[in-house]
Short mmCIF file of C-alpha atoms in Angstrom, two decimals:
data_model
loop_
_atom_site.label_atom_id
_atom_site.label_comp_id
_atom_site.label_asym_id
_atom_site.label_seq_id
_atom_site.Cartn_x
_atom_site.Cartn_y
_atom_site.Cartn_z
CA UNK H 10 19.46 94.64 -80.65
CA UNK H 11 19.45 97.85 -78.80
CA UNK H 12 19.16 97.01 -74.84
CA UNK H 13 16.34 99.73 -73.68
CA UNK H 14 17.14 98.21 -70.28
CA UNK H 15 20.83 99.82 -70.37
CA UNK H 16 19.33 103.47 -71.71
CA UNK H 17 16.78 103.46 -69.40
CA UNK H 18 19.31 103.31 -66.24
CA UNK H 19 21.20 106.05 -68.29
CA UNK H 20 18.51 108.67 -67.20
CA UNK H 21 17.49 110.04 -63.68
CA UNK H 22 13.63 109.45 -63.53
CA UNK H 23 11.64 111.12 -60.48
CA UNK H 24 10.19 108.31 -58.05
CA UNK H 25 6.84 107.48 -58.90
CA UNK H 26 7.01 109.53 -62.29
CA UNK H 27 5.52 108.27 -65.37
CA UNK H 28 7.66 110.50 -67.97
CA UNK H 29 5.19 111.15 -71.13
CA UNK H 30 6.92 114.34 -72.20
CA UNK H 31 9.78 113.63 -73.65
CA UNK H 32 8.71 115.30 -77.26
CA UNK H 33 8.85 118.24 -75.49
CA UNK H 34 11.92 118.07 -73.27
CA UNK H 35 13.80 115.00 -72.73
CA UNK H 36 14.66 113.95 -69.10
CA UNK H 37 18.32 114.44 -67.56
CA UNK H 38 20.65 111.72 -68.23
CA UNK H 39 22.84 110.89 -65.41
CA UNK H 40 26.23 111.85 -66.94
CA UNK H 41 25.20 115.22 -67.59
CA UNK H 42 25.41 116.68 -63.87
CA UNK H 43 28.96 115.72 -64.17
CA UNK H 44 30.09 116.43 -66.99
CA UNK H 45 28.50 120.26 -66.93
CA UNK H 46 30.64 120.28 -63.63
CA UNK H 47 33.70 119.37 -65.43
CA UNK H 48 33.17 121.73 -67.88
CA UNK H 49 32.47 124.57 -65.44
CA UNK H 50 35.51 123.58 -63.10
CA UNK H 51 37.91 121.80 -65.07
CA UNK H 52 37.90 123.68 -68.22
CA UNK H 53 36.25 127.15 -67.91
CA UNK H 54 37.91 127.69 -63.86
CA UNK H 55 41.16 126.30 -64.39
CA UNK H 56 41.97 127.08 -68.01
CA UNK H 57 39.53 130.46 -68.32
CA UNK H 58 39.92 132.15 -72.09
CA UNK H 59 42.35 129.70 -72.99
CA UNK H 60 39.65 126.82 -73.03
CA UNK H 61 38.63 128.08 -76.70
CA UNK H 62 41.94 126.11 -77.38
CA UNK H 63 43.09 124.17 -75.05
CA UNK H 64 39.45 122.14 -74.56
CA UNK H 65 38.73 122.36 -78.11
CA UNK H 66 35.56 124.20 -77.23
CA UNK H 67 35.71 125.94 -80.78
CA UNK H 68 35.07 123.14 -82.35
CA UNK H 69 32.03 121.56 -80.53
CA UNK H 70 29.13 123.09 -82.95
CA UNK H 71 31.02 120.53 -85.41
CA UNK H 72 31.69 117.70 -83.79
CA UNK H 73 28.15 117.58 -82.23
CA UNK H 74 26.67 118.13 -85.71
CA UNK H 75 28.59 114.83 -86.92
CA UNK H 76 27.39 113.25 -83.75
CA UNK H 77 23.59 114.54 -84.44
CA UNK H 78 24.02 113.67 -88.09
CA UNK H 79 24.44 110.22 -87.84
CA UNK H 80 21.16 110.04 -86.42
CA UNK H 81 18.84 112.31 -89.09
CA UNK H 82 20.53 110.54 -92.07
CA UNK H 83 23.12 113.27 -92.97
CA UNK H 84 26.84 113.33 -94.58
CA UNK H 85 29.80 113.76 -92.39
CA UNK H 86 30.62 117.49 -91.82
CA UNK H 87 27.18 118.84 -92.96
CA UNK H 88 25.52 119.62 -89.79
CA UNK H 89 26.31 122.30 -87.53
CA UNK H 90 24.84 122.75 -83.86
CA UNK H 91 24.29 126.66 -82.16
CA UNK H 92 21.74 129.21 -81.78
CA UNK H 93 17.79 128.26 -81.46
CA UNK H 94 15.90 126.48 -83.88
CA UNK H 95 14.00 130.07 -84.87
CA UNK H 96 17.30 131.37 -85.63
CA UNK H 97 18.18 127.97 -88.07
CA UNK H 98 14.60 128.54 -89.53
CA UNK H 99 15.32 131.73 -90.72
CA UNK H 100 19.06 131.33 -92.05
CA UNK H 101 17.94 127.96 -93.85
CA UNK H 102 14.77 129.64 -95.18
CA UNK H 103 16.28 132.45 -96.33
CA UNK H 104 19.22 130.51 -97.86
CA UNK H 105 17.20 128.74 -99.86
CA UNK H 106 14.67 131.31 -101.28
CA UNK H 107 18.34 133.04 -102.05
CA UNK H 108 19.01 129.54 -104.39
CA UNK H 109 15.65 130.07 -105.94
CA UNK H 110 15.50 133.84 -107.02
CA UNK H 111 13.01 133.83 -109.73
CA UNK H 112 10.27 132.34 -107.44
CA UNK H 113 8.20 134.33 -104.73
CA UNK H 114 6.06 131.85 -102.50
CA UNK H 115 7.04 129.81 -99.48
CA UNK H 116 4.78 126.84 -99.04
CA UNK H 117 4.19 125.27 -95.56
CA UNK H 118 1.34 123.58 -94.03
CA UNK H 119 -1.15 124.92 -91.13
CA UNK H 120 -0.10 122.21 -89.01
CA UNK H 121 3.19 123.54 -88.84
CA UNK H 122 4.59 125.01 -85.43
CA UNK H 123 3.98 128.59 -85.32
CA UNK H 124 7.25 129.72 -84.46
CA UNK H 125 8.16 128.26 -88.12
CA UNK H 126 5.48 130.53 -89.74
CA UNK H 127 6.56 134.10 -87.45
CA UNK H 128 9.97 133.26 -88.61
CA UNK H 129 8.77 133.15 -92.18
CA UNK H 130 6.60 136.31 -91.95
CA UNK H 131 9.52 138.13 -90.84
CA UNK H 132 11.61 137.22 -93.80
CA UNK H 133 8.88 138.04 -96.24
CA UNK H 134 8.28 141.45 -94.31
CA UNK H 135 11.95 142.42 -95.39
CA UNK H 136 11.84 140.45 -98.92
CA UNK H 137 9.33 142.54 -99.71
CA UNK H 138 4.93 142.80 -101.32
CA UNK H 139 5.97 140.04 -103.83
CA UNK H 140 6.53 137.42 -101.10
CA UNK H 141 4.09 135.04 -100.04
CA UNK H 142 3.52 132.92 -97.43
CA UNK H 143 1.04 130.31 -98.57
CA UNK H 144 -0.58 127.59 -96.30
CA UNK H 145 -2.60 124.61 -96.72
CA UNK H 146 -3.84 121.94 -95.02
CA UNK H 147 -1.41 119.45 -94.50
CA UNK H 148 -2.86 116.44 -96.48
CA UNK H 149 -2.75 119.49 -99.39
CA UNK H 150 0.71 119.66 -99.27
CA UNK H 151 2.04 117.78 -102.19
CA UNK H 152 -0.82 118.57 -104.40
CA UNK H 153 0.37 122.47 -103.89
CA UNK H 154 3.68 121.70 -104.66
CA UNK H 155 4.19 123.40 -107.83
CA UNK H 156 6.36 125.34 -110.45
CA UNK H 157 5.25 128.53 -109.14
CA UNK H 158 6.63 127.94 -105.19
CA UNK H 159 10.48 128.47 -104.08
CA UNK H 160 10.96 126.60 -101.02
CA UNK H 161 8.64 124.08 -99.16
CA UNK H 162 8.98 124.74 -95.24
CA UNK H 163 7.47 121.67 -93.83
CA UNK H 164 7.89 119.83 -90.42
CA UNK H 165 8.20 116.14 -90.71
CA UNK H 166 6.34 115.32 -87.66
CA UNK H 167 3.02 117.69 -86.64
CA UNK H 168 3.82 119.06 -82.87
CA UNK H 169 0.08 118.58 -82.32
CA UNK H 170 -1.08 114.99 -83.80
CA UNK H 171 2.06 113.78 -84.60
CA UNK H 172 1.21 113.02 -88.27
CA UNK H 173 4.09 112.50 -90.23
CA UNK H 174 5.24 113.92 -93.72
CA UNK H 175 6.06 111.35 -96.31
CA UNK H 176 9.76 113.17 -96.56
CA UNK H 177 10.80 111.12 -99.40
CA UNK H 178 7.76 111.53 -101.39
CA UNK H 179 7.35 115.44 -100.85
CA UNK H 180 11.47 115.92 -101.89
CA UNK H 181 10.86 114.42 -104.38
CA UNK H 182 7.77 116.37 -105.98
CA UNK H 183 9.39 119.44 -104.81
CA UNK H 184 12.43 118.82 -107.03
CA UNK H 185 10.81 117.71 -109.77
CA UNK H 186 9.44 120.94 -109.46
CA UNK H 187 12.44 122.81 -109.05
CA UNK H 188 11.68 123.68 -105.61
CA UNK H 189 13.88 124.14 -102.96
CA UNK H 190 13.07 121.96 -99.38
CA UNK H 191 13.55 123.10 -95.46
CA UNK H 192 12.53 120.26 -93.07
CA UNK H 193 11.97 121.12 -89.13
CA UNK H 194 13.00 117.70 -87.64
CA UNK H 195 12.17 118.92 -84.33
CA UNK H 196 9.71 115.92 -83.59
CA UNK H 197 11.94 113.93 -85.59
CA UNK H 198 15.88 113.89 -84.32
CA UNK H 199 15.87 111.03 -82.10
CA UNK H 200 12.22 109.95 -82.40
CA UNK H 201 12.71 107.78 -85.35
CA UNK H 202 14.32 106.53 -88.73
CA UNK H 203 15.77 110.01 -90.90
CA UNK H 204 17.59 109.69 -93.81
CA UNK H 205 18.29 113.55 -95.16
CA UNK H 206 21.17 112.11 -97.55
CA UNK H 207 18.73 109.25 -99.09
CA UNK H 208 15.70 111.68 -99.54
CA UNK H 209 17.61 114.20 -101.29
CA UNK H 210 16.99 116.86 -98.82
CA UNK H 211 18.51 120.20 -99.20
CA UNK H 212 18.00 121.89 -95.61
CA UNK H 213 17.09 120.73 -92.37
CA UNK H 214 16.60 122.07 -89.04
CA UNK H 215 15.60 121.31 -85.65
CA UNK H 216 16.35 121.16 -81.36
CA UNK H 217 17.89 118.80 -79.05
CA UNK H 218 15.80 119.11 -76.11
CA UNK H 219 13.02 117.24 -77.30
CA UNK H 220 14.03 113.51 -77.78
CA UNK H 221 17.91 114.32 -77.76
CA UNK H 222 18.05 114.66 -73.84
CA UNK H 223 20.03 118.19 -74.13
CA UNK H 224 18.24 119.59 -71.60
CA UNK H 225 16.19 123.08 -71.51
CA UNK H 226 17.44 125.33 -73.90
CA UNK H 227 19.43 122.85 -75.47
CA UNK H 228 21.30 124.69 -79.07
CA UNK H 229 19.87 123.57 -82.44
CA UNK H 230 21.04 122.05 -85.50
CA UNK H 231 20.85 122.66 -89.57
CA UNK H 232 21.87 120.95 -92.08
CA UNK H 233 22.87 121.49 -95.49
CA UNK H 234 23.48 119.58 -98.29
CA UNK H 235 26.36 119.35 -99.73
CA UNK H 236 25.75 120.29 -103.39
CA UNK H 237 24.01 124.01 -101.60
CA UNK H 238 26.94 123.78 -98.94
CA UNK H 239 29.42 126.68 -100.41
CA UNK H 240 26.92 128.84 -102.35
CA UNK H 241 24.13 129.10 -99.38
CA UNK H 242 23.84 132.60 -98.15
CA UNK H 243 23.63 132.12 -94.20
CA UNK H 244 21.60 135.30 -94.03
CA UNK H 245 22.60 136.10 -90.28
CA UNK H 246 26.40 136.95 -90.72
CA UNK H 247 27.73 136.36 -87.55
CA UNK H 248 31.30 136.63 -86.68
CA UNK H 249 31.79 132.70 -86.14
CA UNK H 250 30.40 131.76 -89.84
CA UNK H 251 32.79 134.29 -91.49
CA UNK H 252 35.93 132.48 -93.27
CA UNK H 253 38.42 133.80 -90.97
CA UNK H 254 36.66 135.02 -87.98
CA UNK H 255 39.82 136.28 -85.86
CA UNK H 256 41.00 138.27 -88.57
CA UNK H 257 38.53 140.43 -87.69
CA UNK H 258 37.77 141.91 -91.16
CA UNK H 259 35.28 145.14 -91.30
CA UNK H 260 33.26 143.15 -94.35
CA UNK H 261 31.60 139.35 -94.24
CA UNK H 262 32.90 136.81 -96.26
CA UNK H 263 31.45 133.50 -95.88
CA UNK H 264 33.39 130.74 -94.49
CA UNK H 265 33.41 127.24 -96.06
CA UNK H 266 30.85 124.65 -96.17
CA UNK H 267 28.61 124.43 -93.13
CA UNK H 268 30.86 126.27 -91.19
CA UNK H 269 29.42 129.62 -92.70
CA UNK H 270 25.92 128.50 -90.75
CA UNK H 271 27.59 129.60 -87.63
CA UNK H 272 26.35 132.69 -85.67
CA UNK H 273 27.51 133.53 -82.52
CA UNK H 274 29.25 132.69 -79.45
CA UNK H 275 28.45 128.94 -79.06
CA UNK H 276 26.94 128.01 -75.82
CA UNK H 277 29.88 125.74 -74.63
CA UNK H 278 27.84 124.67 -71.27
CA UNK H 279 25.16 124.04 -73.06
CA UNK H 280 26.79 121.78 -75.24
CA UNK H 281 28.59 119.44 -72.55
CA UNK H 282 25.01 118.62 -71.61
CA UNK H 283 24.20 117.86 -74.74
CA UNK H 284 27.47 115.87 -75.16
CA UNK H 285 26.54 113.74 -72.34
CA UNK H 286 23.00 113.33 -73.47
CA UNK H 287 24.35 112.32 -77.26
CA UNK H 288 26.61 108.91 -75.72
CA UNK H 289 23.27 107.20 -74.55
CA UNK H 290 22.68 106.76 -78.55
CA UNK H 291 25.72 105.62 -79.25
CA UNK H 292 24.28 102.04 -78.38
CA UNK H 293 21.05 102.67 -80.03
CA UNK H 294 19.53 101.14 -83.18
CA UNK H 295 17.18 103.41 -85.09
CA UNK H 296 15.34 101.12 -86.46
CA UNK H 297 14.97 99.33 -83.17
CA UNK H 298 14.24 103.02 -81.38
CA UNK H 299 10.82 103.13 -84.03
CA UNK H 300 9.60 99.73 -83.89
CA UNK H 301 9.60 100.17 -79.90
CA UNK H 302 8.02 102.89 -80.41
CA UNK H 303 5.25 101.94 -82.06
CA UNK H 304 5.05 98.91 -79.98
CA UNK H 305 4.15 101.71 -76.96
CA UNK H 306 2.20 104.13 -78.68
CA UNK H 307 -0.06 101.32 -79.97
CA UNK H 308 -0.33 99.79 -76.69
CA UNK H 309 -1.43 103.65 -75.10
CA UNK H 310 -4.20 104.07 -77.78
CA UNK H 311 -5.69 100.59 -77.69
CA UNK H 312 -5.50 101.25 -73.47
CA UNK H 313 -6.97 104.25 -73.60
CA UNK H 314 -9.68 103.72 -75.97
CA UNK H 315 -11.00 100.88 -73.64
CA UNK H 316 -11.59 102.88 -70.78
CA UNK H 317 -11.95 106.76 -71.84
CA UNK H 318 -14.80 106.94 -74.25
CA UNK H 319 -14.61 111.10 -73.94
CA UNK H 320 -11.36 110.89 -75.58
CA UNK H 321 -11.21 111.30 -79.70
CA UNK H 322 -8.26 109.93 -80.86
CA UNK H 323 -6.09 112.78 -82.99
CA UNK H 324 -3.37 111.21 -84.61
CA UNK H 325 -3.24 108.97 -87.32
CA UNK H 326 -4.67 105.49 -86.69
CA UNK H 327 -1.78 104.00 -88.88
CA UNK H 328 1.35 104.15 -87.01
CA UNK H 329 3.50 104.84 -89.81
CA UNK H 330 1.57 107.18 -90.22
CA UNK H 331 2.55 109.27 -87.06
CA UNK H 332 5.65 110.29 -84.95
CA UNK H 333 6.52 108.91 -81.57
CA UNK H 334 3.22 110.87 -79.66
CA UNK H 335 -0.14 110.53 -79.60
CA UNK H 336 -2.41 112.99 -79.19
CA UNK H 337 -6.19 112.55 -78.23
CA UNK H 338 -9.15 115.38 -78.40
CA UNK H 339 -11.13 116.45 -75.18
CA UNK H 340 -13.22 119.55 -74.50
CA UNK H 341 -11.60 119.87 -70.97
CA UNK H 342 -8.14 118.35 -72.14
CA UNK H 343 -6.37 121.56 -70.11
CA UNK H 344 -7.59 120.80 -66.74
CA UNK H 345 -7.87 116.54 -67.29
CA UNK H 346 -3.96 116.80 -67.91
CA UNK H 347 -3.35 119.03 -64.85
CA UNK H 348 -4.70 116.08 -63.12
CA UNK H 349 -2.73 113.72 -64.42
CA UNK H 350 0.34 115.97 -63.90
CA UNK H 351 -0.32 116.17 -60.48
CA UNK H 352 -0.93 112.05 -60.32
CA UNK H 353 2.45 111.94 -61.34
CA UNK H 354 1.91 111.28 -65.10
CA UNK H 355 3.37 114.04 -67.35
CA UNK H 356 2.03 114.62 -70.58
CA UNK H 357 1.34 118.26 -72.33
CA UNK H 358 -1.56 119.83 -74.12
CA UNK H 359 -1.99 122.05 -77.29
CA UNK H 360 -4.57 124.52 -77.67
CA UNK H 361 -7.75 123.95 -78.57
CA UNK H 362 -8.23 120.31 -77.21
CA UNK H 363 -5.30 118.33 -77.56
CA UNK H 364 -3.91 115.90 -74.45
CA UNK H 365 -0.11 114.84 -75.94
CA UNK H 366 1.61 112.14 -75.09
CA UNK H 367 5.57 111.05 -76.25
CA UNK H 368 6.40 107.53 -76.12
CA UNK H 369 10.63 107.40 -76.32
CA UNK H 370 11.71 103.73 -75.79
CA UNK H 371 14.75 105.12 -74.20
CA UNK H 372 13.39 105.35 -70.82
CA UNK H 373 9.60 103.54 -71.00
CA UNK H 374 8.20 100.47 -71.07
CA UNK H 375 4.76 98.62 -70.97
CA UNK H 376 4.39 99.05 -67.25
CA UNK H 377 4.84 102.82 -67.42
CA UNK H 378 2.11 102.80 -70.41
CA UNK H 379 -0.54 100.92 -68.75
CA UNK H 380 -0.14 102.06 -65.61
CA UNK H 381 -0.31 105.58 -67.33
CA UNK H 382 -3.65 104.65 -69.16
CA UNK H 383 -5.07 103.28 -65.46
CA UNK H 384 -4.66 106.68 -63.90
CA UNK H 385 -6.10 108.59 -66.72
CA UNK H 386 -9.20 106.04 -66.66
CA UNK H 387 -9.46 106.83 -62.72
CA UNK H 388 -9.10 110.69 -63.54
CA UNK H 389 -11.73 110.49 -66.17
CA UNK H 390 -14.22 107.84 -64.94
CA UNK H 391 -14.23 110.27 -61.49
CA UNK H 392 -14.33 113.40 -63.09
CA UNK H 393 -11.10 114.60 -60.96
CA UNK H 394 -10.20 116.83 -63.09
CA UNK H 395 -13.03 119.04 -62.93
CA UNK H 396 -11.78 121.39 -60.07
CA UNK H 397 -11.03 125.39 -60.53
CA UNK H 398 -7.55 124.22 -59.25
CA UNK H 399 -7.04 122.10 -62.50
CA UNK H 400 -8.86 124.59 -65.10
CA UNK H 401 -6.33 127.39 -63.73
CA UNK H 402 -3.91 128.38 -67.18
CA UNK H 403 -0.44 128.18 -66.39
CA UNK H 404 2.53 129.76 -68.02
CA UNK H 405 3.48 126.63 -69.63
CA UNK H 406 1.10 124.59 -70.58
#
């Protein structure tokens, strides 16, 4: 049995701070200050350009994607961790439209995260008229799965409800279709059970700042399977994914496996965070990780339904249904979270009307839930929020 106790006192946690963000960045575990500082001093000052060797930083990207991949479900040596999660979008998208020549659409859903889409457009802006960019609702999605699509780009888990994608199901229609499949497992990768390997998937994508603890601006991840892993294009040729980078050759040539998924310099800072973060789940059961998970979340709604009428529930009802948030409707959902933010009880909210809310097991338990859903009953039953102060758009919201 994972010990939630032990992960909890992994993380530093603001006094009085009820953390309800972590699907949109994880908090700082308390090993990453250090080793950062080790990094910086130890490594980078003492051993400067030398540290490429010596400190094995060239190798990171792959030993953190065999750390990652354990927990999405994917073979040894098939995941690779740099750049930002647009950036893996675009090289897994276009390396898969590249396995499926004779087709022309992409399929994805409009719950998707935008980012996903503009990535998409771009590619079909250079792939020329022909391409198309079809979406449909999300319930749609394996109805409109097809002979006549190329690649489904699909995110498991929906940033805004947190409805989940039946991964196994979908992979499976798409190949019986002879479709080619991207997953974004950025509300995924550490928020529950993945199994790319046992669903067949071809690519996958997604962050570690979310529920990986990496920290802001945390690197991403793809994967690739390892029947596409030698013949995938990686679209964005940088120097690090050519097969012999330091020779310095004046053409690209692709290097092997994963390994060709590499862009540029990898952010070797970065990546000690990240390192630190990754040791927390060393000790951690998946399957554990979900059912706590749903053990929280389920506990939130039934809290918050008893005392905050105004609030429509927007995820799924069935929690297997749903990732590890939950999202409820409100007219004034901006300005009611601002005063729960400043109540000490962070959550996020999506445009039009959505309050979110991440439940990671990690660092919360029943006291932080219901003493969550008490202060948003006080906020609502008041009507705090409804002060200029409070409707005033950040930057971030």
């Amino acid at each position: 049995m994972t010990d939630f106790t032990a992960t909890r006192a992994a993380f530093h946690l603001p006094e009085g701070m009820i953390y309800l963000d972590g699907n949109s960045l994880g908090p700082l575990p308390k090993a990453a200050a250090a080793r950062v500082a080790q990094t910086m001093t130890a490594e980078w000052g003492e051993h400067l350009i030398t540290g490429w060797n010596a400190c094995g930083w060239m190798d990171m990207p792959t030993r953190m994607g065999d750390r990652i991949g354990r927990l999405i479900g994917a073979e040894a040596g098939h995941v690779v961790v740099g750049d930002t999660l647009s950036i893996k979008v675009y090289q897994a998208l276009a390396a898969a439209i590249k396995l499926n020549p004779n087709r022309r659409v992409i399929l994805s859903d409009t719950g998707n995260f935008p980012s996903d889409l503009y990535m998409a457009e771009g590619l079909i802006s250079l792939l020329g008229p022909e391409y198309e960019l079809r979406l449909v609702a999300p319930e749609e999605v394996e109805e409109a799965i097809t002979d006549e699509i190329a690649v489904t780009l699909i995110t498991e888990v929906d940033y805004r409800t947190g409805r989940k994608h039946d991964m196994a199901t979908l992979t499976a229609k798409a190949h019986a279709n002879g479709v080619i499949t991207v997953w974004d497992l950025a509300h995924s990768a550490g928020a529950l059970s993945v199994n790319l390997a046992g669903t067949n998937a071809d690519f996958a994508v997604g962050c570690t700042y979310k529920y990986l603890n990496g920290g802001p601006g945390a690197p991403a991840f793809i994967y690739v399977a390892p029947r596409h892993a030698d013949t995938a294009l990686p679209a964005l040729s940088g120097w690090l994914g050519h097969d012999s980078p330091f020779a310095f050759d004046l053409g690209y040539t692709p290097g092997a496996g994963i390994a060709r998924m590499r862009v540029g310099t990898p952010p070797i800072v970065q990546m000690a965070a990240l390192d630190a973060a990754l040791d927390v789940w060393d000790d951690v059961d998946l399957q554990d990780l979900r059912a706590r998970s749903i053990e929280l979340s389920e506990r939130f709604i039934a809290g918050v339904e008893s005392v905050c009428p105004e609030l429509t529930l927007a995820s799924p009802r069935d929690a297997t249904r749903r990732g590890s948030q939950v999202s409820f409707h409100f007219a004034d959902g901006y300005a009611a979270m601002q005063a729960l933010i400043a109540h000490k009880v962070i959550g996020d909210f999506r445009a039009p009307d959505i309050m979110r809310f991440g439940f990671t097991p990690l660092y919360l338990d029943e006291d932080d839930v219901d003493a969550a859903v008490d202060i948003l009953a006080n906020i609502m039953r008041d009507g705090l929020w409804d002060t200029p102060e409070f409707k005033q758009r950040k930057a971030v919201t």
